[in-house]
PDB file of C-alpha atoms in Angstrom:
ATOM      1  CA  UNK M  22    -191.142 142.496 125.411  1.00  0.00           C
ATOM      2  CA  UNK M  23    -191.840 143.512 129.027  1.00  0.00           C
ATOM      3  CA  UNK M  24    -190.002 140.540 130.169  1.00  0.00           C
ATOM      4  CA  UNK M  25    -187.156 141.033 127.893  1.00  0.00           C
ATOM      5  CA  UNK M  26    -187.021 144.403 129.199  1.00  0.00           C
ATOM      6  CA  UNK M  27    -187.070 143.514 132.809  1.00  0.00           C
ATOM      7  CA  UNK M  28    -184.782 140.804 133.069  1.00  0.00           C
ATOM      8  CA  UNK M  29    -182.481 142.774 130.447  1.00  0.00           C
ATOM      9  CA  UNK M  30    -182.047 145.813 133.137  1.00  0.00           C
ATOM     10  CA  UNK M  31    -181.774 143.512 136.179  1.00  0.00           C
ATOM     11  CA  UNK M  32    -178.757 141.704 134.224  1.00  0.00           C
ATOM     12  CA  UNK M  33    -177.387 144.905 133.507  1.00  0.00           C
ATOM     13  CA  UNK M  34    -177.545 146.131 137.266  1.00  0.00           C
ATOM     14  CA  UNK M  35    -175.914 143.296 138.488  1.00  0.00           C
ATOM     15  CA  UNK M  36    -173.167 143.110 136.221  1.00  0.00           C
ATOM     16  CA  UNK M  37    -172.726 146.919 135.906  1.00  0.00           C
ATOM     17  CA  UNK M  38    -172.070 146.516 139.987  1.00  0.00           C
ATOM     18  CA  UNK M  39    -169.448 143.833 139.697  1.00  0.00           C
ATOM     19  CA  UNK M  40    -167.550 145.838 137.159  1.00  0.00           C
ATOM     20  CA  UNK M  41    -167.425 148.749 139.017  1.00  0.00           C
ATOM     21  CA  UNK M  42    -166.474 146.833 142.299  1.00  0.00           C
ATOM     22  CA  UNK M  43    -164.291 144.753 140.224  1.00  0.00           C
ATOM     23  CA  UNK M  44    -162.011 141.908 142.300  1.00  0.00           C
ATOM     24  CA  UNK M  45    -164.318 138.726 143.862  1.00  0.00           C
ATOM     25  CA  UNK M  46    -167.386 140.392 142.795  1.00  0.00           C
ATOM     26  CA  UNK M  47    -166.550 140.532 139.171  1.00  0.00           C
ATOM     27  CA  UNK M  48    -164.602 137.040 138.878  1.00  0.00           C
ATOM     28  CA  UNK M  49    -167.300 135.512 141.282  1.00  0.00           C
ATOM     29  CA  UNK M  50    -170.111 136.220 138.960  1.00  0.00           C
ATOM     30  CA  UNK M  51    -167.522 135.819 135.557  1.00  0.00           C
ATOM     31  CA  UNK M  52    -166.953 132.031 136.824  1.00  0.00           C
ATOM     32  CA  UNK M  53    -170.436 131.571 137.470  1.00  0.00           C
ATOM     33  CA  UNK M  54    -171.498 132.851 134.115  1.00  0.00           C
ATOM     34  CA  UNK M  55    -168.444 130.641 132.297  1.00  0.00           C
ATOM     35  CA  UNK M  56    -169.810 127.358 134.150  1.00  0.00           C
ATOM     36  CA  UNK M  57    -172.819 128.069 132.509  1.00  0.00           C
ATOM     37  CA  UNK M  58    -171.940 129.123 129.182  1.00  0.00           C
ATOM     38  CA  UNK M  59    -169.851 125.823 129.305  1.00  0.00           C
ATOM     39  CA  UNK M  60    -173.212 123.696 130.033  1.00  0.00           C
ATOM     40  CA  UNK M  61    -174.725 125.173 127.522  1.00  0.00           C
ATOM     41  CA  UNK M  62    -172.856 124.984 124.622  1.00  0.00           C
ATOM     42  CA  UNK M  63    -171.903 120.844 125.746  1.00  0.00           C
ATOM     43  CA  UNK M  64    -175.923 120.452 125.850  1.00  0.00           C
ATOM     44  CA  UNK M  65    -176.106 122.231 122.243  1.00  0.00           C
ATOM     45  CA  UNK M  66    -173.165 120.274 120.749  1.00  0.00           C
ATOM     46  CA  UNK M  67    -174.376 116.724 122.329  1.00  0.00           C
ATOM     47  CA  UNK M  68    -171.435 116.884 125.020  1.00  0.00           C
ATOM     48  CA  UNK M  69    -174.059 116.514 127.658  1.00  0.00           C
ATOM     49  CA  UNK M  70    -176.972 114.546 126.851  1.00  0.00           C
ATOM     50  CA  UNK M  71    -179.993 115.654 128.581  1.00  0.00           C
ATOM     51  CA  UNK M  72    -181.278 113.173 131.636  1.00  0.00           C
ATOM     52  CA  UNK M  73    -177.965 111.343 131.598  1.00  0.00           C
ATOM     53  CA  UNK M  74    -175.361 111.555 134.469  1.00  0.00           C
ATOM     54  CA  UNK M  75    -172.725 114.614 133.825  1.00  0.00           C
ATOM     55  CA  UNK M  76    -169.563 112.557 131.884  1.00  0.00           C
ATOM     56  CA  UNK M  77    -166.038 112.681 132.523  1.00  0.00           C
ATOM     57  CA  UNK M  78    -165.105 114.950 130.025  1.00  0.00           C
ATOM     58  CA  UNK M  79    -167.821 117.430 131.565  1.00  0.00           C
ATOM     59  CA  UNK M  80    -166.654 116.893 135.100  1.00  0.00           C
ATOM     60  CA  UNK M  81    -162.743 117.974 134.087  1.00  0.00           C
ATOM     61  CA  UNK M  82    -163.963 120.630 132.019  1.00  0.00           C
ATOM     62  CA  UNK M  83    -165.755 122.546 134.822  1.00  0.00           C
ATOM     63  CA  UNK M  84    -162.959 122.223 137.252  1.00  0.00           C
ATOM     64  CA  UNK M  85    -160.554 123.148 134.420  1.00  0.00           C
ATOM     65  CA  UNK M  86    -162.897 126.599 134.284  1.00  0.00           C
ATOM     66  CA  UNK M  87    -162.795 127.634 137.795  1.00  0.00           C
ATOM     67  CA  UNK M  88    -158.647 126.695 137.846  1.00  0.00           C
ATOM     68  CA  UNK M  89    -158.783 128.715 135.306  1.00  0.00           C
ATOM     69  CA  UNK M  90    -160.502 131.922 136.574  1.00  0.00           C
ATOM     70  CA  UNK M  91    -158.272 131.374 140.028  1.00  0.00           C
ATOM     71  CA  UNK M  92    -155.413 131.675 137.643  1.00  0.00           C
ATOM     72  CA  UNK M  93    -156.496 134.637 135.802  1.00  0.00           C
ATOM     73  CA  UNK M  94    -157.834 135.801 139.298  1.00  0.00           C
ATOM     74  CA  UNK M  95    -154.260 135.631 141.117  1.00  0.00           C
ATOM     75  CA  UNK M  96    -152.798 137.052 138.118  1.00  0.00           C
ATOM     76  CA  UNK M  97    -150.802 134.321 137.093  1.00  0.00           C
ATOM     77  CA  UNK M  98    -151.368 135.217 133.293  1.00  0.00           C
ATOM     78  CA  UNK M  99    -148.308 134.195 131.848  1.00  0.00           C
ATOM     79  CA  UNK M 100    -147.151 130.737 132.756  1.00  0.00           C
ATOM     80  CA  UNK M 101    -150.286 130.043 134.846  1.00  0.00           C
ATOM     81  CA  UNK M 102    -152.525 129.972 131.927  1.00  0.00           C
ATOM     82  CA  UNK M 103    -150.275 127.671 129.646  1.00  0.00           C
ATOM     83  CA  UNK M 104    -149.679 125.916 132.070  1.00  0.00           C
ATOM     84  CA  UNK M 105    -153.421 125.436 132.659  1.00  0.00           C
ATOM     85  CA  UNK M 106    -154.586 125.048 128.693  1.00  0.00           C
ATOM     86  CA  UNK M 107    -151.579 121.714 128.771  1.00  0.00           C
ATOM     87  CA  UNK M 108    -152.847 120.087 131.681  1.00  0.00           C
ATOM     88  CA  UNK M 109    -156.701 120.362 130.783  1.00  0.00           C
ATOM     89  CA  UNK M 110    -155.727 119.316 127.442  1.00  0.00           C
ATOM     90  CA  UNK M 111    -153.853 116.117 129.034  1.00  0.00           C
ATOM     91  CA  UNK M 112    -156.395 115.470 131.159  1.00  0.00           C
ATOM     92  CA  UNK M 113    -158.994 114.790 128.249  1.00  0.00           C
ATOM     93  CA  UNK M 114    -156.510 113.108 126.432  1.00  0.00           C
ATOM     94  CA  UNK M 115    -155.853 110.900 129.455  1.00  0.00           C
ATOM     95  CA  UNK M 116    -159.830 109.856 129.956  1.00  0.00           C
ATOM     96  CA  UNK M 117    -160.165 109.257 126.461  1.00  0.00           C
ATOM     97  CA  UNK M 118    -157.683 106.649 126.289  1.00  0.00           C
ATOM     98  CA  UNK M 119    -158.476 105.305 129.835  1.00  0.00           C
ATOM     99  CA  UNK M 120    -161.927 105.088 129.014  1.00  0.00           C
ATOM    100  CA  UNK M 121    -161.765 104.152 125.556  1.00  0.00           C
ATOM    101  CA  UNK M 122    -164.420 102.795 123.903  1.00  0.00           C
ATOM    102  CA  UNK M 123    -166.771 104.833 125.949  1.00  0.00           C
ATOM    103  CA  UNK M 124    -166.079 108.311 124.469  1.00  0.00           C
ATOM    104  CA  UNK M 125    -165.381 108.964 121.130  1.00  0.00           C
ATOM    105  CA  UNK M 126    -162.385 111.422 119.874  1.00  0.00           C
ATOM    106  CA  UNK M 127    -165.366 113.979 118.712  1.00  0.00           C
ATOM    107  CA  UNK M 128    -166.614 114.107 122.409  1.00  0.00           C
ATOM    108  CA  UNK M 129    -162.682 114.851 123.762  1.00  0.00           C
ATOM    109  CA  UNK M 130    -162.653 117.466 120.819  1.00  0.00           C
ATOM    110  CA  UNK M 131    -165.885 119.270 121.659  1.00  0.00           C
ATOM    111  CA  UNK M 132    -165.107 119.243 125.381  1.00  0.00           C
ATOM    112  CA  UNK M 133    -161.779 121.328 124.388  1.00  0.00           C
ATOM    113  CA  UNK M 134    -163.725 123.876 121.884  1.00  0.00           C
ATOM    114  CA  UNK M 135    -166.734 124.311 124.191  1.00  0.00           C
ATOM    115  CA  UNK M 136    -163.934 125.532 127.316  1.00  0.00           C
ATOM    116  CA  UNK M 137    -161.637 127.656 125.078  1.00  0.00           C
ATOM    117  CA  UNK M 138    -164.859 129.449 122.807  1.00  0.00           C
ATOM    118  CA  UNK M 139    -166.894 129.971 125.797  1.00  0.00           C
ATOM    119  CA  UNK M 140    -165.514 130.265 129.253  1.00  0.00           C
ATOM    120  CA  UNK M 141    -161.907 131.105 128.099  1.00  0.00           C
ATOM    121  CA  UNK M 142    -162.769 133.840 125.401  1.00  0.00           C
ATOM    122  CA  UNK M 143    -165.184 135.182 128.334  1.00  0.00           C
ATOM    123  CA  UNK M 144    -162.489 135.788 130.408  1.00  0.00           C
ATOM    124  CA  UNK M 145    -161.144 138.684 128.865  1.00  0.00           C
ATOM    125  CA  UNK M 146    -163.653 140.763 130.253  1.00  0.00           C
ATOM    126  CA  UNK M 147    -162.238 140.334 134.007  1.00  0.00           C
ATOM    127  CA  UNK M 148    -158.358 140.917 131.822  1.00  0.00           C
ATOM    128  CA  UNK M 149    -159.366 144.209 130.442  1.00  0.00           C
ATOM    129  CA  UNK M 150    -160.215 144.935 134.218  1.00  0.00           C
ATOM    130  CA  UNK M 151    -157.180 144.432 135.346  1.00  0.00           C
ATOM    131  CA  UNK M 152    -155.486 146.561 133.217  1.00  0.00           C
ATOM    132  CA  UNK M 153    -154.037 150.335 133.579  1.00  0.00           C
ATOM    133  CA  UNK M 154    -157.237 152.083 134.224  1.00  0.00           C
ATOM    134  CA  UNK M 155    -159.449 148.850 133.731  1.00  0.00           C
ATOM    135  CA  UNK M 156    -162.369 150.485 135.854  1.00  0.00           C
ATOM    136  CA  UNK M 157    -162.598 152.883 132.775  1.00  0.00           C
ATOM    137  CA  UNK M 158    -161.607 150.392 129.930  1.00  0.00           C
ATOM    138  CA  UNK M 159    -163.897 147.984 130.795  1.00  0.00           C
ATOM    139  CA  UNK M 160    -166.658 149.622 129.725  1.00  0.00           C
ATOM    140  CA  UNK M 161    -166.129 149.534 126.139  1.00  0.00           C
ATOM    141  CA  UNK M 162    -167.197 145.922 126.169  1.00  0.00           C
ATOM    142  CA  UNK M 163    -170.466 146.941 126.964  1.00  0.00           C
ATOM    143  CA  UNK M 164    -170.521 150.091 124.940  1.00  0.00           C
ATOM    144  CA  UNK M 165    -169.397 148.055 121.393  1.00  0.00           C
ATOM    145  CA  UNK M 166    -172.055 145.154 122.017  1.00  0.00           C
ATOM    146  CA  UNK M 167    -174.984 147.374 123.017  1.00  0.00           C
ATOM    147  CA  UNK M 168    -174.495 150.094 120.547  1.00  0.00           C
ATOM    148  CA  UNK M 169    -173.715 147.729 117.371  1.00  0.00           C
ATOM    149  CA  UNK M 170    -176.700 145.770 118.286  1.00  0.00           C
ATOM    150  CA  UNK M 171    -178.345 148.444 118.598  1.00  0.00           C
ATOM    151  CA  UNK M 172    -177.434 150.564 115.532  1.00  0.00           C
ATOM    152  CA  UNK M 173    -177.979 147.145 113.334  1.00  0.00           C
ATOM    153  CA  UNK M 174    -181.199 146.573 114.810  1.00  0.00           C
ATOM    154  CA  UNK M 175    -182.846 150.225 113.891  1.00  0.00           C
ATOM    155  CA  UNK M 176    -180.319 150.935 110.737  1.00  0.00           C
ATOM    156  CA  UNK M 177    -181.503 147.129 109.329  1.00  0.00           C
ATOM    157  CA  UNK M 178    -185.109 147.446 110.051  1.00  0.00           C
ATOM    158  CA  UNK M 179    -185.511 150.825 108.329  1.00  0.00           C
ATOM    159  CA  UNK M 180    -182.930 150.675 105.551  1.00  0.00           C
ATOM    160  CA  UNK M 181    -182.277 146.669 105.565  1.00  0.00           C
ATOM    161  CA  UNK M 182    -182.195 145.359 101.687  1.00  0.00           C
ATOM    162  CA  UNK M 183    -179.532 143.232 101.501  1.00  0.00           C
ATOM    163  CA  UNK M 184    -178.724 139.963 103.135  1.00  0.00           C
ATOM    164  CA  UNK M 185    -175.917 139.762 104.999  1.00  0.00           C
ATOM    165  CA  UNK M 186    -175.613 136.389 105.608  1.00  0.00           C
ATOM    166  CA  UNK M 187    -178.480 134.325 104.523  1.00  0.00           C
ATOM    167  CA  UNK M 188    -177.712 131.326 105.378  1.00  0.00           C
ATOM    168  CA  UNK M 189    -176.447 131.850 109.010  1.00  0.00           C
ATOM    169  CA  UNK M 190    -179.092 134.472 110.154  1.00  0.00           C
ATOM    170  CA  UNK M 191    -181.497 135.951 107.317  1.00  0.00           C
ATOM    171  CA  UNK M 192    -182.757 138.443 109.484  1.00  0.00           C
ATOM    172  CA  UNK M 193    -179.386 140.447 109.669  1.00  0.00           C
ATOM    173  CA  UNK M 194    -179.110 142.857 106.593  1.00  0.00           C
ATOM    174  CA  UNK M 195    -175.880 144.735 105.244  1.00  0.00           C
ATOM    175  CA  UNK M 196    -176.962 147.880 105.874  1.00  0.00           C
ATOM    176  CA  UNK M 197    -177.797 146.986 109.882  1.00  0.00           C
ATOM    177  CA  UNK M 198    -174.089 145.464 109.973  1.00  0.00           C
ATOM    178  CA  UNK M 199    -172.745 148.921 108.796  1.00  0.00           C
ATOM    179  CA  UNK M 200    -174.872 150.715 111.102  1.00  0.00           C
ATOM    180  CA  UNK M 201    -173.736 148.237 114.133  1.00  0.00           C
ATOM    181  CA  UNK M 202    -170.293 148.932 113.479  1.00  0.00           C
ATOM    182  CA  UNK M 203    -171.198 153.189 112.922  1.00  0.00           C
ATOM    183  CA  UNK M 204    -172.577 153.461 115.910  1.00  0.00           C
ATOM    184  CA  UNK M 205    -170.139 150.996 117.962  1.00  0.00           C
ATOM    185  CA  UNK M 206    -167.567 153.460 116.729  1.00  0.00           C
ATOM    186  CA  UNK M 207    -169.834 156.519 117.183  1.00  0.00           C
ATOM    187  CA  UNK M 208    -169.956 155.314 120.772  1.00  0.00           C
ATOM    188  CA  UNK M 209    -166.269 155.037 121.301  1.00  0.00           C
ATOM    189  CA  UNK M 210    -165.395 157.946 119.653  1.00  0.00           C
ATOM    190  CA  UNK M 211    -167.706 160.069 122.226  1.00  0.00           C
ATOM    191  CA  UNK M 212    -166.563 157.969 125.442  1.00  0.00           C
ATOM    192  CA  UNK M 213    -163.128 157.975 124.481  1.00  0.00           C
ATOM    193  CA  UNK M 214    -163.726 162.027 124.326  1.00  0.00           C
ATOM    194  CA  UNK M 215    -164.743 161.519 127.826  1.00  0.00           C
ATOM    195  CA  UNK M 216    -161.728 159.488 128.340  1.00  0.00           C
ATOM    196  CA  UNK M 217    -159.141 161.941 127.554  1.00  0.00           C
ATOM    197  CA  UNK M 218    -160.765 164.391 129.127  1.00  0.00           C
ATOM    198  CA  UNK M 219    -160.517 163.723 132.416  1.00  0.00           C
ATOM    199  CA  UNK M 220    -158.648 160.116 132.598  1.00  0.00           C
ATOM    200  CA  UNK M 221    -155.709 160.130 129.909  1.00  0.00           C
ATOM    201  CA  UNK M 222    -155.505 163.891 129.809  1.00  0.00           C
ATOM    202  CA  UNK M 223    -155.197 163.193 125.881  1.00  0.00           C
ATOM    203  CA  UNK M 224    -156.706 164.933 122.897  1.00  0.00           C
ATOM    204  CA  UNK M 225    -155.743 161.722 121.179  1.00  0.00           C
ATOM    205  CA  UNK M 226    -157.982 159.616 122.553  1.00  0.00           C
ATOM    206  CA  UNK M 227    -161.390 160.111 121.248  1.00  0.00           C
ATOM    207  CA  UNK M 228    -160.116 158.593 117.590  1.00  0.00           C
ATOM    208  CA  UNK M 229    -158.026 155.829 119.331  1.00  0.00           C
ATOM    209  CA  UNK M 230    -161.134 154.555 121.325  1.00  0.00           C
ATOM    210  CA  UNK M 231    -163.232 154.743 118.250  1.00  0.00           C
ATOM    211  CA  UNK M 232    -160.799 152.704 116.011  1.00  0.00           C
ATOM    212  CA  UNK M 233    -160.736 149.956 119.175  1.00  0.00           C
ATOM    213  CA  UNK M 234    -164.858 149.853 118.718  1.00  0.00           C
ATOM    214  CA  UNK M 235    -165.225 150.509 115.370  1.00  0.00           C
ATOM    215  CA  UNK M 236    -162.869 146.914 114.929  1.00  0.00           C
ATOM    216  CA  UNK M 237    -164.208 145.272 117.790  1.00  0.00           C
ATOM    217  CA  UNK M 238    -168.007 145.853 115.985  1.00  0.00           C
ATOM    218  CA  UNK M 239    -166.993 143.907 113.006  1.00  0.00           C
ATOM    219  CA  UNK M 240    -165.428 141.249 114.778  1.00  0.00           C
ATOM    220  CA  UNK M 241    -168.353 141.217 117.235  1.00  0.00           C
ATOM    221  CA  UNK M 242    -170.912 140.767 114.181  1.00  0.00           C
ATOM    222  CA  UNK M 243    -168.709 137.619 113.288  1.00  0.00           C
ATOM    223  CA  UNK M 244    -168.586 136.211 116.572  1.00  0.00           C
ATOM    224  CA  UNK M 245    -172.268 137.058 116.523  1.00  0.00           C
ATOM    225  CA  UNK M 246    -172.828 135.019 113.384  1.00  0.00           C
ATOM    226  CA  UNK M 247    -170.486 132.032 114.262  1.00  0.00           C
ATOM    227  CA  UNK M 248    -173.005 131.694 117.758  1.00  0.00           C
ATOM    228  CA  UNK M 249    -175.702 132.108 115.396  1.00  0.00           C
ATOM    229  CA  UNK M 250    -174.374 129.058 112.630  1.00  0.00           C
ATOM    230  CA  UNK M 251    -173.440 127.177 115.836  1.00  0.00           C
ATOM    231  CA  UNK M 252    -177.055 127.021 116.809  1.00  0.00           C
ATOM    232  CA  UNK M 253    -178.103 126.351 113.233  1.00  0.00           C
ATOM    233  CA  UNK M 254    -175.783 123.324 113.143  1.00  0.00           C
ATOM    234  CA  UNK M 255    -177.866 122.176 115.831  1.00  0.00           C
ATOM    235  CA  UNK M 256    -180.857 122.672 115.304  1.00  0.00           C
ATOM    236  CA  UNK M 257    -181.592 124.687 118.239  1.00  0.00           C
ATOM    237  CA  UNK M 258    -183.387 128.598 119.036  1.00  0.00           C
ATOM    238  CA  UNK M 259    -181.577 129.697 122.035  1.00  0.00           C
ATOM    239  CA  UNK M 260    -178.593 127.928 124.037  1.00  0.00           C
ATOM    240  CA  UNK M 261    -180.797 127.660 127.221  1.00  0.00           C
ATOM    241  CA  UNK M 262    -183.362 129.586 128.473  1.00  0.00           C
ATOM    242  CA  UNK M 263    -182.149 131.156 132.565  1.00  0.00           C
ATOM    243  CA  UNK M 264    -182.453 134.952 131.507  1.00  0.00           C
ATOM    244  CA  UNK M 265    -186.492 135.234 130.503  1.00  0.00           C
ATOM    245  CA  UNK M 266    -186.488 137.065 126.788  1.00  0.00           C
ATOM    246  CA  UNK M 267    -183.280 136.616 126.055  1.00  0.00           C
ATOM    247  CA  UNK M 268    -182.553 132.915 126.164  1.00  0.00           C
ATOM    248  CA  UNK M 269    -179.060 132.088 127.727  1.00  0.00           C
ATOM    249  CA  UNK M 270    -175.719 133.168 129.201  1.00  0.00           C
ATOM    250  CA  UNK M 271    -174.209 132.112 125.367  1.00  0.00           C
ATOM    251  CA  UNK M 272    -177.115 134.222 123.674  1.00  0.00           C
ATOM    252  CA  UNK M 273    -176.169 137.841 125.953  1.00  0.00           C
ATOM    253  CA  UNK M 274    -172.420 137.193 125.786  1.00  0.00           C
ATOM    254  CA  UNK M 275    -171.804 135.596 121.879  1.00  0.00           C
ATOM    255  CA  UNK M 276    -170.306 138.913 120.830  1.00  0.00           C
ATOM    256  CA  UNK M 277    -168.965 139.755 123.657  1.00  0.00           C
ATOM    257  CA  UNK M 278    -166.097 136.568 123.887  1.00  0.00           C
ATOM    258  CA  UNK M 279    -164.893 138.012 120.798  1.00  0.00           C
ATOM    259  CA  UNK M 280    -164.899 141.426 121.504  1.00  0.00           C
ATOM    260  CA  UNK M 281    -163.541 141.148 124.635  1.00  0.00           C
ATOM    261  CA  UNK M 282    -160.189 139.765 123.393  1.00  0.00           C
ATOM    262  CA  UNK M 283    -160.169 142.349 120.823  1.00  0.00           C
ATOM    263  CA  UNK M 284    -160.325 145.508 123.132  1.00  0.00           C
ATOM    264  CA  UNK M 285    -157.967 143.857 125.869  1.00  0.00           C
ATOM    265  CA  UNK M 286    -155.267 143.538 123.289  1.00  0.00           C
ATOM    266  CA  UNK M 287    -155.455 146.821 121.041  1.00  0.00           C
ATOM    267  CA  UNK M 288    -155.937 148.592 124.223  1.00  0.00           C
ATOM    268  CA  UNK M 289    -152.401 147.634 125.165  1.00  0.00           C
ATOM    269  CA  UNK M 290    -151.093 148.524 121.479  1.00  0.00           C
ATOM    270  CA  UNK M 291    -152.482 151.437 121.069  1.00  0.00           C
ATOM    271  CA  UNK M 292    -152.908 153.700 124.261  1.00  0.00           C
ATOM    272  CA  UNK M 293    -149.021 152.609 125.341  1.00  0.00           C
ATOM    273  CA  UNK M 294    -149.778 150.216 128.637  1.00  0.00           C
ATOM    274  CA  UNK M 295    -148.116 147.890 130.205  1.00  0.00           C
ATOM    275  CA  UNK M 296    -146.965 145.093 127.706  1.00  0.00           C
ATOM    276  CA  UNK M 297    -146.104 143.127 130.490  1.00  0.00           C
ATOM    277  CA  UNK M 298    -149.568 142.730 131.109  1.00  0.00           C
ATOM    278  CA  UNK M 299    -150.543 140.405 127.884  1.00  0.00           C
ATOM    279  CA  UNK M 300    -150.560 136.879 128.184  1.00  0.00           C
ATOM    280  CA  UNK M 301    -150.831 135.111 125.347  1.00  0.00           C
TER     281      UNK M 301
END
């Protein structure tokens, strides 16, 4: 637990400090933790095979990742990132059938998922800091994931009865998941209070944040559960093991690439900025 603890606060210093500094800082240490995420979900799927040579689908995969951060990190949103998903999806296409018999279509297809799940979902975090008062919005990423694991972890221990989903994670009870997503919207409710206090200068917002949490809770829970069936699939603990007590860069952030999306989106909708700013 002490470990846990220490390595937990020293991640949260040094990501707490590229948020607030935002610009290389934050897409610096983003495209370092997306590289990572990447090699670890290829080593759990059987992409990478450990003590063999990194393959071509690996190698265009990781350059595809930092394109596409430079993209997202130049702003070129729109065009730049279709344009990017085509020719990374060409690119695999193009090594399977030059190196056919080598790889199999299931190797080309797990390359793809393991880019768009992890690194791509991911980068919605650096999106949401981009936005109309980003330095504020961002926030909420950490706010939903912390407080709904949180909330689930107390609320379930004390109260938990009822599975939630038994065979993905028996641990995780019904009555945690409602207290995850009560206190992820508990949480939002109180900072968007703080929000339209002295940001938004809006008596609205306090509700608005709080429906953005409360929804990105439940949809962090699945994304949650789909990391955790993932890893069932298989047959494997913890995607890797780089942050002591807490496994790796896919066990912090599995709620968070689904979140992320989430907030960036229905912060746009509902608090009226710039729809120019969504990419799809």
């Amino acid at each position: 637990m002490k470990t846990r603890i220490i390595s937990g606060t020293i991640l949260i210093l040094i990501a707490g400090t590229c948020m607030v500094l935002g610009g290389l800082w934050l897409i610096g240490l983003m495209t370092a933790m997306a590289l990572i995420a990447f090699f670890e979900l290829s080593r759990a799927t059987g992409l990478h095979v450990k003590g063999t040579p990194t393959n071509a689908f690996e190698s265009a995969a990781y350059v595809s990742i930092v394109v596409m951060y430079a993209f997202i990190y130049l702003d070129y949103v729109g065009i730049g990132l279709g344009l990017w998903s085509t020719i990374f999806l060409m690119f695999l296409l193009i090594i399977y059938v030059v190196k056919f018999p080598t790889y199999d279509a299931s190797q080309m297809m797990r390359a793809f998922f393991c880019v768009m799940y992890g690194p791509f979902l991911f980068s919605y975090v650096y999106r949401i800091r981009t936005l109309e008062n980003g330095q504020y919005l961002i926030w909420l990423v950490l706010i939903c994931s912390a407080l709904n694991d949180t909330f689930a972890y107390f609320i379930g221990s004390a109260f938990g009865k009822h599975k939630l989903a038994p065979k993905l994670s028996p641990k995780k009870s019904i009555e945690g998941s409602i207290g995850g997503i009560v206190g992820g919207t508990l949480g939002g409710g109180i900072y968007g209070w703080f929000l339209g206090a002295n940001i938004y200068h809006s008596a609205n917002m306090w509700w608005i944040i709080a429906i953005i949490c409360g929804l990105s809770s439940i949809i962090g829970q699945i994304g949650d559960l789909a990391a955790s069936g993932i890893k069932r699939n298989y047959n494997i603990k913890d995607y890797g093991t780089l942050i002591p007590g807490h496994g790796g860069v896919m066990d912090r952030v599995d709620s968070i690439i689904v979140t992320a999306p989430i907030i960036y989106y229905l912060s746009i909708l509902f608090m009226d900025l710039d729809f120019t700013a969504i990419s799809w």
